[in-house]
Structure formats: structure tokens, C-alpha cells
Short mmCIF file of C-alpha atoms and ligand atoms in Angstrom, two decimals:
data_model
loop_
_atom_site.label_atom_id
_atom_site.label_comp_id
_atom_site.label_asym_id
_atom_site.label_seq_id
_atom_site.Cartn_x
_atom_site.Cartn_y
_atom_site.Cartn_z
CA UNK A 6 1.97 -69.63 39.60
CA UNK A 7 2.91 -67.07 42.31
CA UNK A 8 7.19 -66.75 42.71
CA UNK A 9 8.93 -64.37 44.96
CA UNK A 10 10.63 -62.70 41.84
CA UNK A 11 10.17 -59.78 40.02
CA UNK A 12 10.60 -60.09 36.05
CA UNK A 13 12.60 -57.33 34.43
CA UNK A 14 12.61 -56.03 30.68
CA UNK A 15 15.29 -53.68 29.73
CA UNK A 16 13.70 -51.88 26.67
CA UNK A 17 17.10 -50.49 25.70
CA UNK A 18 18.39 -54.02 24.70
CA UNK A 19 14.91 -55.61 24.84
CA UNK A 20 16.53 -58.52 27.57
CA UNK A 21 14.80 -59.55 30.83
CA UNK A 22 15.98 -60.44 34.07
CA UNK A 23 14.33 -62.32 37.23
CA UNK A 24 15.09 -60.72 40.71
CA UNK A 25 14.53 -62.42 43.61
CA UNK A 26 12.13 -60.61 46.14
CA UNK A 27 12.64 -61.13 49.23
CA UNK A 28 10.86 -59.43 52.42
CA UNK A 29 9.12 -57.32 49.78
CA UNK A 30 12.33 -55.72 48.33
CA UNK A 31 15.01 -56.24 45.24
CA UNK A 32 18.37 -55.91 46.42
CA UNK A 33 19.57 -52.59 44.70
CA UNK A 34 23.07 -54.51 43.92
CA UNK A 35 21.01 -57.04 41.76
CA UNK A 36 20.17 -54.39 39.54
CA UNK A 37 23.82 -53.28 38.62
CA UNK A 38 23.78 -56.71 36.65
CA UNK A 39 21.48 -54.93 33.53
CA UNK A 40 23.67 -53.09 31.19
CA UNK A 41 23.40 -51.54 27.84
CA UNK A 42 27.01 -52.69 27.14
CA UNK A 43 29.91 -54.17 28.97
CA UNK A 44 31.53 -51.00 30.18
CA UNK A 45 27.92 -50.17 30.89
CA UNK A 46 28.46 -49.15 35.50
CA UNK A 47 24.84 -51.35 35.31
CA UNK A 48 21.34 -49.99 36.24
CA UNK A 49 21.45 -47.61 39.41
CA UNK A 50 18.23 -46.36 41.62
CA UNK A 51 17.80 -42.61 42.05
CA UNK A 52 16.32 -42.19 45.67
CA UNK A 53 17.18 -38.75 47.11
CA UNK A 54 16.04 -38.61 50.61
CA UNK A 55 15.79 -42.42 50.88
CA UNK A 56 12.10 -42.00 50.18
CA UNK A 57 12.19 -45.97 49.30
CA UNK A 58 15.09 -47.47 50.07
CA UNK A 59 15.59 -49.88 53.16
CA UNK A 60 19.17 -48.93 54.01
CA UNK A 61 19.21 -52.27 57.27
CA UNK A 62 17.32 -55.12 58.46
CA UNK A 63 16.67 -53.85 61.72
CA UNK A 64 14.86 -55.54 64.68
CA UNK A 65 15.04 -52.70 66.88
CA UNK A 66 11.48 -50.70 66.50
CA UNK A 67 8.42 -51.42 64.06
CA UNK A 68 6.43 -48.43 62.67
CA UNK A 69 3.13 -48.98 60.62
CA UNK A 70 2.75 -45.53 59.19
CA UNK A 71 -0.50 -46.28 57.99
CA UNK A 72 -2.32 -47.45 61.13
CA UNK A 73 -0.40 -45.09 63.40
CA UNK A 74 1.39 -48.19 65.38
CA UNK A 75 5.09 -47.66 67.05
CA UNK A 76 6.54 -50.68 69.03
CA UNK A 77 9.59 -51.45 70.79
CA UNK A 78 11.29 -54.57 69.96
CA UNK A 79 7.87 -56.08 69.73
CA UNK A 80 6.62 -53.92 72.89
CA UNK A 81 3.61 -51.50 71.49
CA UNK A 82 4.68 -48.12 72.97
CA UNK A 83 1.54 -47.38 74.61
CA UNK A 84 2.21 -50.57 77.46
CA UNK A 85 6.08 -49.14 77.46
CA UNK A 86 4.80 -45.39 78.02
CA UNK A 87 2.43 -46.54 80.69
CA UNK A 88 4.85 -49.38 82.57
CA UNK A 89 8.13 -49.20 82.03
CA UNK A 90 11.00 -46.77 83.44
CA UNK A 91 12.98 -45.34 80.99
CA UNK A 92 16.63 -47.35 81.91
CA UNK A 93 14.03 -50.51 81.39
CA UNK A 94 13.61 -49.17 77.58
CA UNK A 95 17.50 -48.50 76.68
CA UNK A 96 17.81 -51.90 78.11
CA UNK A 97 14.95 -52.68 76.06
CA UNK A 98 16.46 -51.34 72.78
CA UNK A 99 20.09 -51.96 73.23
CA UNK A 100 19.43 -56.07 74.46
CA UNK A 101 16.60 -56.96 72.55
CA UNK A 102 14.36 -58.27 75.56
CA UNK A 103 13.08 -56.91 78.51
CA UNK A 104 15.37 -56.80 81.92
CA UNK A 105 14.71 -58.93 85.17
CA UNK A 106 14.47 -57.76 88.14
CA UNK A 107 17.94 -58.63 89.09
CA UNK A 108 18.89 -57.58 85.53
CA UNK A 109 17.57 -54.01 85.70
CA UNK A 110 19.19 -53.49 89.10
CA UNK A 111 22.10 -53.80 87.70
CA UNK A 112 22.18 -52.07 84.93
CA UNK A 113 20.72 -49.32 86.98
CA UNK A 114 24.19 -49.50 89.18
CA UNK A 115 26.19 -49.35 85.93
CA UNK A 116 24.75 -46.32 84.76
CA UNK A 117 24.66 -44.64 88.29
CA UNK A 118 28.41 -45.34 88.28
CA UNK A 119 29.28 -43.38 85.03
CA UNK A 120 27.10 -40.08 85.58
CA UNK A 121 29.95 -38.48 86.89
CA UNK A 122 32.23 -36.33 83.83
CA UNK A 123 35.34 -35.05 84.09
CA UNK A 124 36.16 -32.05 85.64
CA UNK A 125 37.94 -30.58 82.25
CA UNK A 126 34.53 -31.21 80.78
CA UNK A 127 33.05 -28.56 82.98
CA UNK A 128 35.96 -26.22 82.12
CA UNK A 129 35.08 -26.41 78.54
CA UNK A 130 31.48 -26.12 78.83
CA UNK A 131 32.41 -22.58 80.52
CA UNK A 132 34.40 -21.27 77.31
CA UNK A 133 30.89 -21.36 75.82
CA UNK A 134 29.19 -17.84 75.29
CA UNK A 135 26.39 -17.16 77.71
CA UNK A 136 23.97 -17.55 74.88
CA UNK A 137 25.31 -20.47 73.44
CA UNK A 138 22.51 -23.10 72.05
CA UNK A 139 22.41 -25.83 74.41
CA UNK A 140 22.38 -28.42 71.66
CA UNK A 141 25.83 -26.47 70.20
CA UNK A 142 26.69 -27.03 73.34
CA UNK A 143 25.69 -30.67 73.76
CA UNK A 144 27.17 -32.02 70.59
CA UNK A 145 30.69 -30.51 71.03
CA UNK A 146 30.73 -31.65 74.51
CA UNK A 147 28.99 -35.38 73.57
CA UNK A 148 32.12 -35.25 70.91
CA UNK A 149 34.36 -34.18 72.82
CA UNK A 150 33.80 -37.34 75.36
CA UNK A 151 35.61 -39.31 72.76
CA UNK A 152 39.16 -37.82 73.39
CA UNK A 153 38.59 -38.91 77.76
CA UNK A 154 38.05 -42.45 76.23
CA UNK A 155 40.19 -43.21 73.45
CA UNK A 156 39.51 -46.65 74.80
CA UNK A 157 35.96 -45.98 72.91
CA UNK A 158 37.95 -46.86 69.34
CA UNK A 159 37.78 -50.46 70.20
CA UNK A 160 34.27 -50.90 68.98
CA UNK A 161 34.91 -54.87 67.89
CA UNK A 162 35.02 -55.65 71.54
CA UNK A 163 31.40 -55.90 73.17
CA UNK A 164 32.73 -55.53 76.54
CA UNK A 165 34.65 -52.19 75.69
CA UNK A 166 30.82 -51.38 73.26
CA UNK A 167 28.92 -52.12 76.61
CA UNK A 168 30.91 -49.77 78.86
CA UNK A 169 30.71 -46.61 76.38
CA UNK A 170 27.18 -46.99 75.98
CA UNK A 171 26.57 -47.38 79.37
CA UNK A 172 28.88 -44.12 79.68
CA UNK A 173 26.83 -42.28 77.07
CA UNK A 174 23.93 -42.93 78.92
CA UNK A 175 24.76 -41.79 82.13
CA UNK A 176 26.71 -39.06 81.51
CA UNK A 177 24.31 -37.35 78.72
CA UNK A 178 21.77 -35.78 81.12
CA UNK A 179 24.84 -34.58 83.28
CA UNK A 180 26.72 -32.73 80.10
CA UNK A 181 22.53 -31.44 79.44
CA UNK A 182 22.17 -30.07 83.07
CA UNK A 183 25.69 -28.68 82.82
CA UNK A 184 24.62 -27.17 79.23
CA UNK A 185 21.22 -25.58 81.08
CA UNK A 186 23.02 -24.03 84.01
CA UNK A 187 26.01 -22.46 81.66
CA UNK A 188 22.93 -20.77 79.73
CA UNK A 189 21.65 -19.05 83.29
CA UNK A 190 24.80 -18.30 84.64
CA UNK A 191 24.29 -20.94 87.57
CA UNK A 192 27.36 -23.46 88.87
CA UNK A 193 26.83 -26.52 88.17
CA UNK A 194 25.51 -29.33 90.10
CA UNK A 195 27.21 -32.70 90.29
CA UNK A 196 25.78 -36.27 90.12
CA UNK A 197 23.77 -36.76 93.33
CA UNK A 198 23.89 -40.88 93.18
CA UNK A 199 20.82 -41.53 95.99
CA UNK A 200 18.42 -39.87 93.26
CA UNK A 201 17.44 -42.09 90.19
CA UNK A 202 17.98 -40.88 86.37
CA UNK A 203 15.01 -38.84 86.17
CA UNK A 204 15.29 -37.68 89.67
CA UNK A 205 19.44 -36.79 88.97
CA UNK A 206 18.74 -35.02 86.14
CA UNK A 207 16.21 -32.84 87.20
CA UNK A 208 18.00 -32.31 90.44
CA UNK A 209 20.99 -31.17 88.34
CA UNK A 210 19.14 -29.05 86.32
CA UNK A 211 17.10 -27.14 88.83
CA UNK A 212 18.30 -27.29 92.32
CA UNK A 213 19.59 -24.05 93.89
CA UNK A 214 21.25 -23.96 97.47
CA UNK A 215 20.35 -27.79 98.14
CA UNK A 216 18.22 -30.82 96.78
CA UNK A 217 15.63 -29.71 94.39
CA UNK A 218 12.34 -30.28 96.02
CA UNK A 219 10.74 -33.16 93.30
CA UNK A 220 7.67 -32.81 91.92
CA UNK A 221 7.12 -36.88 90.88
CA UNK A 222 3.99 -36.52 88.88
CA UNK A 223 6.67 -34.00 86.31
CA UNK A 224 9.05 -36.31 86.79
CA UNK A 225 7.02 -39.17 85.71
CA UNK A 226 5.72 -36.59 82.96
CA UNK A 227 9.77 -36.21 81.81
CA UNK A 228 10.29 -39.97 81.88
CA UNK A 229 7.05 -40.88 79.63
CA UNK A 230 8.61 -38.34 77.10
CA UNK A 231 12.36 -39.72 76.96
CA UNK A 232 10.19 -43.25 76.66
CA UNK A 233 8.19 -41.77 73.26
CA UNK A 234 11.26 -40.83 72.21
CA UNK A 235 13.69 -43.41 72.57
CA UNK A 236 13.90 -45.03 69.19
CA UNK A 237 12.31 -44.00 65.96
CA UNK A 238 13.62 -46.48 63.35
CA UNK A 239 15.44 -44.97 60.42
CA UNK A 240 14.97 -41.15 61.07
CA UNK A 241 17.45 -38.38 60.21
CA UNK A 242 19.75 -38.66 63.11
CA UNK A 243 19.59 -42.26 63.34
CA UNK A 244 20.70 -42.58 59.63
CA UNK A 245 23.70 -40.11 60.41
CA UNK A 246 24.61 -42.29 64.17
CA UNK A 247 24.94 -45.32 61.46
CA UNK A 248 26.32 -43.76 58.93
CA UNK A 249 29.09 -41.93 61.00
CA UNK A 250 29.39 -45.34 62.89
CA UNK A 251 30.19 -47.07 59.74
CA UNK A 252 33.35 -45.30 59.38
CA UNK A 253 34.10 -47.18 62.87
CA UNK A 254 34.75 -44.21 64.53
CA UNK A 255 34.25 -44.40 68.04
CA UNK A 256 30.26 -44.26 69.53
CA UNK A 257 30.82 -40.67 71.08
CA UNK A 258 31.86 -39.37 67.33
CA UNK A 259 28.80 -41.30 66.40
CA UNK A 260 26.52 -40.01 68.74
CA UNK A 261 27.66 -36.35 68.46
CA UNK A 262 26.98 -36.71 64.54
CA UNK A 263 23.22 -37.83 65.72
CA UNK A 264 22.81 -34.52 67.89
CA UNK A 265 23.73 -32.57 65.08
CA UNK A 266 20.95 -33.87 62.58
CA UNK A 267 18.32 -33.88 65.27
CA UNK A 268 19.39 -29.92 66.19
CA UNK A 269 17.56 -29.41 62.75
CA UNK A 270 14.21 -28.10 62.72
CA UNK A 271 12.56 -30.56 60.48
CA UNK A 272 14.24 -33.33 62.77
CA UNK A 273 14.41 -32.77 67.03
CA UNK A 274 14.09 -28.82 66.66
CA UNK A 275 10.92 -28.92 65.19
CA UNK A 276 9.48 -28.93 69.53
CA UNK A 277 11.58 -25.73 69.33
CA UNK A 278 9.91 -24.34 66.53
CA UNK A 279 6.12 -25.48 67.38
CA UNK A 280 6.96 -22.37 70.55
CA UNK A 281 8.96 -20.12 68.15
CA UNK A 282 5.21 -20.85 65.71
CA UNK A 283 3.38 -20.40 68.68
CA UNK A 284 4.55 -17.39 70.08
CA UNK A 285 4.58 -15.48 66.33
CA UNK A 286 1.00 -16.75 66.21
CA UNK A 287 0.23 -14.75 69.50
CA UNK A 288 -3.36 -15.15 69.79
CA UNK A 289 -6.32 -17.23 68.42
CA UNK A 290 -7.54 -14.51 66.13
CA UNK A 291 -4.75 -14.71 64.23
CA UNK A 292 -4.48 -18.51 63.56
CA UNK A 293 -6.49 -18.34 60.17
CA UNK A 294 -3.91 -15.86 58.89
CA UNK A 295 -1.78 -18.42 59.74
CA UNK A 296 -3.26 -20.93 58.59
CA UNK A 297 -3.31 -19.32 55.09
CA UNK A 298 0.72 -18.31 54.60
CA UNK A 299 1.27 -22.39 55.54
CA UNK A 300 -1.14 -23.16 52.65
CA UNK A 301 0.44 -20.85 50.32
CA UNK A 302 3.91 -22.35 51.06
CA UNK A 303 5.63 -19.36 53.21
CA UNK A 304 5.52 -21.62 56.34
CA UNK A 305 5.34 -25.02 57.80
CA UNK A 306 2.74 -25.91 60.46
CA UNK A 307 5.73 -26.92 62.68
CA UNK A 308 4.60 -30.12 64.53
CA UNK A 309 2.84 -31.40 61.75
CA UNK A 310 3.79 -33.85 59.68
CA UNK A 311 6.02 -37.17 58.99
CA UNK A 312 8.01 -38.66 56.54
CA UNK A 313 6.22 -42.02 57.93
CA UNK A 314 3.25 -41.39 59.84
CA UNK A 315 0.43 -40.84 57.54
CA UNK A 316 -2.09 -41.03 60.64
CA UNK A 317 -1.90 -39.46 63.74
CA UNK A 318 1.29 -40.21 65.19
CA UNK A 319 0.78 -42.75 68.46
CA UNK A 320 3.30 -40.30 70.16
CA UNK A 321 1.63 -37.49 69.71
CA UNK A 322 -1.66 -38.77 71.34
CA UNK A 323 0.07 -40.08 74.38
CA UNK A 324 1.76 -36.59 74.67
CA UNK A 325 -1.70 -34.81 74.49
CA UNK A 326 -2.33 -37.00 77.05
CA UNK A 327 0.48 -36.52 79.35
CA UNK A 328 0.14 -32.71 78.91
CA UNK A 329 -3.03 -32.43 80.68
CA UNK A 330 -1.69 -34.41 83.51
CA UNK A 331 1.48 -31.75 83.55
CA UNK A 332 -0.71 -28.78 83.52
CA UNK A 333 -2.73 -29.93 86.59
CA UNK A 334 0.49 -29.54 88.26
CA UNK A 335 1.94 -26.38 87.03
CA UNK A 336 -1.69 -24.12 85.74
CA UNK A 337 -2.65 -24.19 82.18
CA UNK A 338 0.10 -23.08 79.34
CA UNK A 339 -1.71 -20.32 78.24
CA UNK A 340 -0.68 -21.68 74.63
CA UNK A 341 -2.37 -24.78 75.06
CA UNK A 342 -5.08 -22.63 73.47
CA UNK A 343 -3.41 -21.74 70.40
CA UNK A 344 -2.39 -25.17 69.80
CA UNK A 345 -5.19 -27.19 69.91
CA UNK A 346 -7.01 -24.43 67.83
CA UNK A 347 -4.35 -24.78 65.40
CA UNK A 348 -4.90 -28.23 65.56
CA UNK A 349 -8.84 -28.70 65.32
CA UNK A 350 -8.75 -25.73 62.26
CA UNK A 351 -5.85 -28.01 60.58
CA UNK A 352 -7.41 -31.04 60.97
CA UNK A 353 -10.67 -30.00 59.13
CA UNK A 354 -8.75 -28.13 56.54
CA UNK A 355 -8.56 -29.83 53.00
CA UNK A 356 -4.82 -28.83 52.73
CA UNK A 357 -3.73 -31.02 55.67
CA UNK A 358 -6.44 -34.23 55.30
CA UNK A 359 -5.07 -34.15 51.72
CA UNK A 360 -1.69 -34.77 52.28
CA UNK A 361 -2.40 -36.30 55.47
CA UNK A 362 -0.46 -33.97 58.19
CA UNK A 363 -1.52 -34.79 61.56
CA UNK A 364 0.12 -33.51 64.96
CA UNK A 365 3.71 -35.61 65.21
CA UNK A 366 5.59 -35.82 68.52
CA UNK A 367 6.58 -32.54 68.97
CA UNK A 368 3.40 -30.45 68.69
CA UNK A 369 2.46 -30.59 72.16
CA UNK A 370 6.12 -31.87 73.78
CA UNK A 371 7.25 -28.20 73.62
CA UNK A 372 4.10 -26.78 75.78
CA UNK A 373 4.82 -29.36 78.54
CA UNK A 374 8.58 -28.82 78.47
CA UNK A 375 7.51 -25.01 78.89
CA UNK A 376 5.68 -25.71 81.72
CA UNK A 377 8.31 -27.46 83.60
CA UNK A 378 10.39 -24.61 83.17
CA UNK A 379 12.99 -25.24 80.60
CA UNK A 380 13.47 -22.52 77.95
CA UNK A 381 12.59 -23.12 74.08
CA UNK A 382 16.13 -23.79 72.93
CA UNK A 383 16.31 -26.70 75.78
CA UNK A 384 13.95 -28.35 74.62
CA UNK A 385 15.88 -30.13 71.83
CA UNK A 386 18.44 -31.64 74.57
CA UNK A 387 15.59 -33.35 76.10
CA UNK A 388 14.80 -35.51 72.87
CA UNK A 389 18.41 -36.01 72.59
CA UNK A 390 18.54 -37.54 76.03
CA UNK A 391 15.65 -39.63 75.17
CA UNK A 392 16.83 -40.77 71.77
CA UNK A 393 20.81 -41.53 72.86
CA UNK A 394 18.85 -45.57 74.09
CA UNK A 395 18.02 -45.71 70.16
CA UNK A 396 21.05 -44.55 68.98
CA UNK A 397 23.72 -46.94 70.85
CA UNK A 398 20.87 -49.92 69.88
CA UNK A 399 20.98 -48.66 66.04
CA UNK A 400 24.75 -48.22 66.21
CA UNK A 401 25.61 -51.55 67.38
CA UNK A 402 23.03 -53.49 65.59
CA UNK A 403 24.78 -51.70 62.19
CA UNK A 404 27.94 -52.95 63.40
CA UNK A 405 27.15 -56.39 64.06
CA UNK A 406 25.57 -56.79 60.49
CA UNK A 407 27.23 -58.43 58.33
CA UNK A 408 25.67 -57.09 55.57
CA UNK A 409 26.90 -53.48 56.28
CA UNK A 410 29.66 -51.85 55.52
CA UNK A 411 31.03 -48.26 55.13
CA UNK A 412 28.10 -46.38 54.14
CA UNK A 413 28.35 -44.82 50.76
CA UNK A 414 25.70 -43.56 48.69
CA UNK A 415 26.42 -43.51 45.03
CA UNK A 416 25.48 -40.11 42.76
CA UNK A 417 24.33 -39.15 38.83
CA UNK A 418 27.37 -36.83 37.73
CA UNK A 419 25.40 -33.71 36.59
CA UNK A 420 28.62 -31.93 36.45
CA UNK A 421 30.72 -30.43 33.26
CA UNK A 422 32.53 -33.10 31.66
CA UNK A 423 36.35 -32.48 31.30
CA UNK A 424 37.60 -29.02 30.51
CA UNK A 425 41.30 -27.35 30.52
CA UNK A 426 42.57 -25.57 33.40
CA UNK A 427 42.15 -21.56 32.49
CA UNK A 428 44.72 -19.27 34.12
CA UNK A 429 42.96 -16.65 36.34
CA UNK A 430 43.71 -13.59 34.01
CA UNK A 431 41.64 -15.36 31.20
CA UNK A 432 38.87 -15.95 33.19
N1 CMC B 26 3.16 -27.76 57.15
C1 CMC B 26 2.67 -27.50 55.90
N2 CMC B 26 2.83 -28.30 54.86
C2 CMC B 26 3.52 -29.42 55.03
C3 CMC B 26 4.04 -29.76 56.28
C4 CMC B 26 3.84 -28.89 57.36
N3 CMC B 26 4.33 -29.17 58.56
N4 CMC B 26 4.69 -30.94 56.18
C5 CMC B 26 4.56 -31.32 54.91
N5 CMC B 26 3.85 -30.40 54.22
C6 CMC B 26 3.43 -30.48 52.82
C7 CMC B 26 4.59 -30.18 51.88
O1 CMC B 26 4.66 -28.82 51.57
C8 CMC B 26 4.23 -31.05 50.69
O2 CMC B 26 3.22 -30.40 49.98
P1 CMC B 26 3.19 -30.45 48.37
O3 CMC B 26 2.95 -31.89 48.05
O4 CMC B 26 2.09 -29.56 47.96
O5 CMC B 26 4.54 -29.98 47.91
C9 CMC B 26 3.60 -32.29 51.32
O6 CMC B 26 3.05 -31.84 52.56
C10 CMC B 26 4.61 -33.40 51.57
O7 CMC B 26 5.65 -32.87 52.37
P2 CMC B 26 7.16 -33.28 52.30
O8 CMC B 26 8.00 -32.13 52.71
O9 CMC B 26 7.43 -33.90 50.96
O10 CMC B 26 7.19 -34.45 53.37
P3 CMC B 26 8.47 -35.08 54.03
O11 CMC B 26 8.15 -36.47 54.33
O12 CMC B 26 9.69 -34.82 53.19
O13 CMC B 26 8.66 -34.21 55.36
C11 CMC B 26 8.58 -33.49 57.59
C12 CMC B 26 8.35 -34.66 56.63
C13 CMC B 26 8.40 -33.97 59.01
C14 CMC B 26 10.02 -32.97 57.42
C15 CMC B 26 7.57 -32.37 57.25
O14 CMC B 26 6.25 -32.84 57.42
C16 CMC B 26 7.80 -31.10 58.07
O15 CMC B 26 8.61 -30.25 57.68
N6 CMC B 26 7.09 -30.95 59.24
C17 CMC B 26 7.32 -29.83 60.11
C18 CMC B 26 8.55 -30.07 60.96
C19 CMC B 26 8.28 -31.09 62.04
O16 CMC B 26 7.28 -31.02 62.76
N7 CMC B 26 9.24 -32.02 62.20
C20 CMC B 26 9.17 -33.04 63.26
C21 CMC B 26 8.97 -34.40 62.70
S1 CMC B 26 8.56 -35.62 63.95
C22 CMC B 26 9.86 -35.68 65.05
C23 CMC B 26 11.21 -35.80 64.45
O17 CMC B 26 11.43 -36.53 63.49
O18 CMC B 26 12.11 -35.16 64.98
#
């Protein structure tokens, strides 16, 4: 007869134990219960990377690696991509269930309300070198957000939890068009409240001597993108907005930890990187040479790949997708080319269908970003705009668990066991 338990022998001392299974997992503290001895710590599981270990429960967003499916709370991304605005999906992620009309408006109003930083913020984005990286420049400033709200600290209180992350949300793409103009030199351009989020931002970012003149099929282009990336379950910087969180430090601590893990080029800078590839490529000709230092080990195919994804990533096809529609606007990258070369010769190539390493979000997200005229170390800001909905959902989901607590990983001592102090001339 069939039992949601999983039976246990402990060769060492040759006794068994029943674990309950429950949502196909074992509870990792159930194992601490098998011992050799008494002062035995009990049976630990070794799991570097978290390769198989469920860290939450998390209703936020489902991925099926397998079948290549990403939804939002429920929501399949493709209907979000095509339909929604991208405020819609934060409220989306952060409440669970879709907005109402009368809903959305408001929370539209809230976050118009709280684009605006504070003037010292622009004073310290100037003591930044000219060629500062923007997302250096994003995480000390998204940090530094904590010390104008120390009210932020009060993260038991979900009216004082609803005001910062409506606060991180407005004023991110404001610090990120501040962080763009510092790296050309340009003032920076305040909040303009008549324009919407996409509309703001963009204005910030690129108007000179008056309202930048919008192009809405880029626009549109911008907001699909922050949509694809809005939440991505337990990824790198997620794990590091929870973890931090955990400590109960306040959300703009939190947040600034997440920036930091997706500056990374395995994480967020891998758009970065796909150019940086790119451009080293140079020309078609050269993409087989390529090709061959990747399968020796010297170099990633940036842009390919995913811890989860073991099919083409959904993301990654609406992108393809989206890019066309940019470059009908702005001419042809001319490394469009390269990429889907690189692409078709990968895809055929034994090395990639073995290990199954498809295009992921970021192999074509860089091109587009290129041809809407931000520069390759921008791009990274742009997936931290769209991400921040995921984190403040993923940050106040962990704190309204009950089963979480400070997070805390345990380790196997490799290390020398004790030893005397030696004085420094007898060394
Ligand atoms: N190019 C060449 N080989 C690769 C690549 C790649 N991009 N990715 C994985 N492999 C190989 C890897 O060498 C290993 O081969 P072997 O079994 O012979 O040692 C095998 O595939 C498994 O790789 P892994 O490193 O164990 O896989 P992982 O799950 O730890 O890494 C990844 C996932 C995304 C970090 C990795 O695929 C990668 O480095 N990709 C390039 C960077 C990138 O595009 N990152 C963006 C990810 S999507 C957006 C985001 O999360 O920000």
C-alpha cells in the first residue's frame, strides 16, 4: 500500500526511520533525528548551491523547467507579457491577485507620489567617478535609501511594509536615470508626474532641453521586458533579498543586497556579457572558433543556459520576439547576425543539446537594450528595475512565514582541528 513516507535504513547502526513526505520533499530537520550515538549533531544534507533544496513554500511564481512554462501567481507569462502594464504585475506579485480598475488607479497614484528622491541623493550620486558602473552606482544609492527612511526598520507593520515598497518602486527608475546621466556627464532630470512609469523613466533618462519625444512602440518594448523579468522564483538575488531580509533589516538593505548578486555575470550581468561576447566575436566567420574555446571550457556561451530551464526559456522566445518589433523602429542591430548564428550553430551542436543549454533571457535582451540606446553596462539596471516587483513580493512573503526564520546554512568543518597558538618568530 502506497504512504506518503519515505523509509530510512541507517547502515551504520543498521536502524530505520519513516519520514513523512509531504509536497514531494523530507523536511531536512527530520533527518537530524538519525544518529550514530547520542552526542551524534544527527544526519545533515550536503547541498552546495542549493541544487535540491526547497529553501520556502512560495506562491509567488511557478517554473516548470522541463516544459519551459513561467507563470505569475497562476498568470502564464505569455497573457501577462502581451496584456498587462508592468505596475499591474508588481501589483500582481506583491498582492497575490490581479488589480481592479479602481485598484490599479490607485496604486498607480501611490507610486507616482514617491518617484521623487531626495535632493542629497543626487549630491551623492555626483561623488561617483565618471566611469562608475551604474549598478555600483545603483546598489549604494538603493542602500543608501535606508538611512532617508529609518522608518523602513519597522517591517512588522504592513502599513509601514506597503509604503517602502511602494517607495522602492517608484523611486528605483529615478536613482537608474540619475545613475545613466552621471555616466554621460548630463544633469539630471526630475520626476515629470503627467508621464506614466515607463514614459517617466525614459523621459528621465533621455530627454535633453525639454520632454523627450516618446517613441511608444520602445516604450511598450521596455515595459514587456521589466514584465519577463519581474519575478523568477528562487534565483541568486532573490535568495540573497530573503536571506538579507531575514536578518529583519530594513527592505532597502534587502533590496540593495539583491542588486549586488544580480550585478554578477552568471546572474543579471550575463545581458552585459552576451554584448561584451558579442563584440569579441566580431564577425560571423569567427563564431566556430568560438564555438570551440566554449566547448573546451575557456568560455561560457553567455546567454545560454539555466540552473532551471532545461528547455528553451519562455522568456527568451518572447524577447526574440519583441526584438524584431524594436528593430523595425530603430534599423537592424547589426549583431542580431552574430547572435542568432551563434544560436542556430549552438543549437545543433552536441555539446549544448547534451547538457541542454538553450538561449535564457538575456541572449537577445542586450541587442534590444542596444538599440534603444543605453550602453552595455546599463543594461543590468534595467533587469534590476524589472525584478525590484519580485523582490518586495519574495521579501514579504519570507517574512510573513512562519516557518522562516534567520537564514542560516549549516557547513562540514574541513578545517585543522585544534592546534597551539605559535609566536610569529617560530613560524
Ligand atoms: N556555456 C557553455 N557551457 C555551459 C554554459 C554556457 N553558458 N552553461 C553551462 N554550461 C555547461 C557547464 O560547463 C557544465 O558542463 P560540464 O557538465 O561538462 O561540466 C554544464 O553545462 C552544467 O553547467 P553548470 O555550470 O553546472 O550549470 P548551473 O546550473 O550551475 O549554471 C548558469 C547555470 C546560468 C550559471 C550557466 O548556465 C551559465 O553560466 N550561463 C551563462 C551565464 C548566463 O547566461 N546567465 C544568465 C542566466 S538567466 C538570467 C539570470 O538568472 O540572471
Amino acid at each position: 500500500m502506497s504512504k506518503d513516507t519515505l523509509s530510512v535504513t541507517d547502515n551504520r547502526t543498521g536502524r530505520s526511520y519513516e519520514l513523512p513526505v509531504s509536497e514531494g520533499t523530507i523536511r531536512a530537520m527530520d533527518l537530524r533525528q538519525i544518529k550514530t550515538s547520542d552526542d551524534d549533531f544527527g544526519l545533515m544534507t550536503y547541498d552546495p548551491a542549493f541544487m535540491n533544496t526547497a529553501s520556502c513554500r512560495s506562491a509567488i511564481t511557478f517554473i516548470d523547467g522541463e516544459r519551459g512554462i513561467l507563470r505569475y501567481r497562476g498568470y502564464p507569462i505569455e497573457q501577462l507579457a502581451e496584456r498587462a502594464s508592468f505596475l499591474e504585475v508588481s501589483y500582481l506579485l506583491i498582492h497575490g491577485e490581479l488589480p481592479t480598475r479602481e485598484e490599479l488607479d490607485r496604486w498607480i497614484e501611490e507610486v507616482r507620489y514617491h518617484t521623487y528622491v531626495h535632493t542629497n541623493i543626487t549630491k551623492f550620486l555626483e561623488g561617483f567617478r565618471y566611469d562608475a558602473h551604474p549598478m555600483g552606482m545603483l546598489l549604494g544609492a538603493v542602500g543608501a535609501l535606508s538611512t532617508f527612511y529609518p522608518d523602513a526598520k519597522h517591517i512588522h507593520d504592513p502599513a509601514n511594509r506597503h509604503l517602502q515598497m511602494v517607495r522602492l518602486l517608484a523611486k528605483l527608475p529615478t536613482i537608474a536615470a540619475f545613475a545613466f546621466r552621471h555616466s554621460r556627464g548630463l544633469p539630471f532630470v526630475f520626476p515629470d508626474n503627467g508621464l506614466d512609469y515607463i514614459g517617466n523613466y525614459v523621459n528621465m533618462t533621455f530627454s535633453i532641453g525639454g520632454r523627450h519625444q516618446p517613441n511608444k512602440v520602445l516604450q511598450r518594448a521596455l515595459e514587456i521586458l521589466l514584465i519577463l523579468h519581474a519575478d523568477h522564483e528562487q534565483n541568486c538575488s532573490t535568495s540573497a533579498v530573503r536571506s538579507v531580509g531575514s536578518s529583519h533589516v530594513d527592505p532597502f538593505s534587502a533590496v540593495s543586497a539583491g542588486i549586488a548578486a544580480l550585478y554578477g555575470p552568471l546572474h543579471g550581468g550575463a545581458n552585459e556579457a552576451v554584448l561584451l561576447m558579442l563584440d569579441e566575436i566580431g564577425e560571423k566567420k569567427n563564431i566556430p572558433a568560438f564555438i570551440e574555446t566554449v566547448k573546451q571550457g575557456s568560455d561560457r556561451l553567455m546567454g545560454f543556459g539555466h540552473r532551471v530551464y532545461k528547455s528553451y526559456d519562455p522568456r527568451a522566445t518572447l524577447v526574440k520576439k519583441v526584438a524584431y518589433e524594436v528593430f523595425e523602429q530603430t534599423g537592424l542591430n547589426p549583431k542580431l547576425e552574430i547572435a542568432l548564428e551563434l544560436e542556430r550553430i549552438a543549437l545543433e551542436d552536441e555539446y549544448f543539446i547534451k547538457r541542454k543549454l538553450y538561449p535564457n533571457v538575456d541572449f537577445y535582451s542586450g541587442l534590444i537594450y542596444q538599440a534603444m540606446g543605453y550602453p552595455t553596462d546599463y543594461f543590468t539596471v534595467l533587469f534590476a528595475i524589472g525584478r525590484t516587483p519580485g523582490w518586495l513580493a519574495q521579501w514579504q512573503e519570507m517574512l510573513l512565514d512562519k516557518d522562516q526564520k534567520i537564514s542560516r546554512p549549516r557547513q562540514i568543518y574541513i578545517g585543522e582541528g585544534k592546534r597551539e597558538f605559535v609566536p610569529i618568530e617560530r613560524r
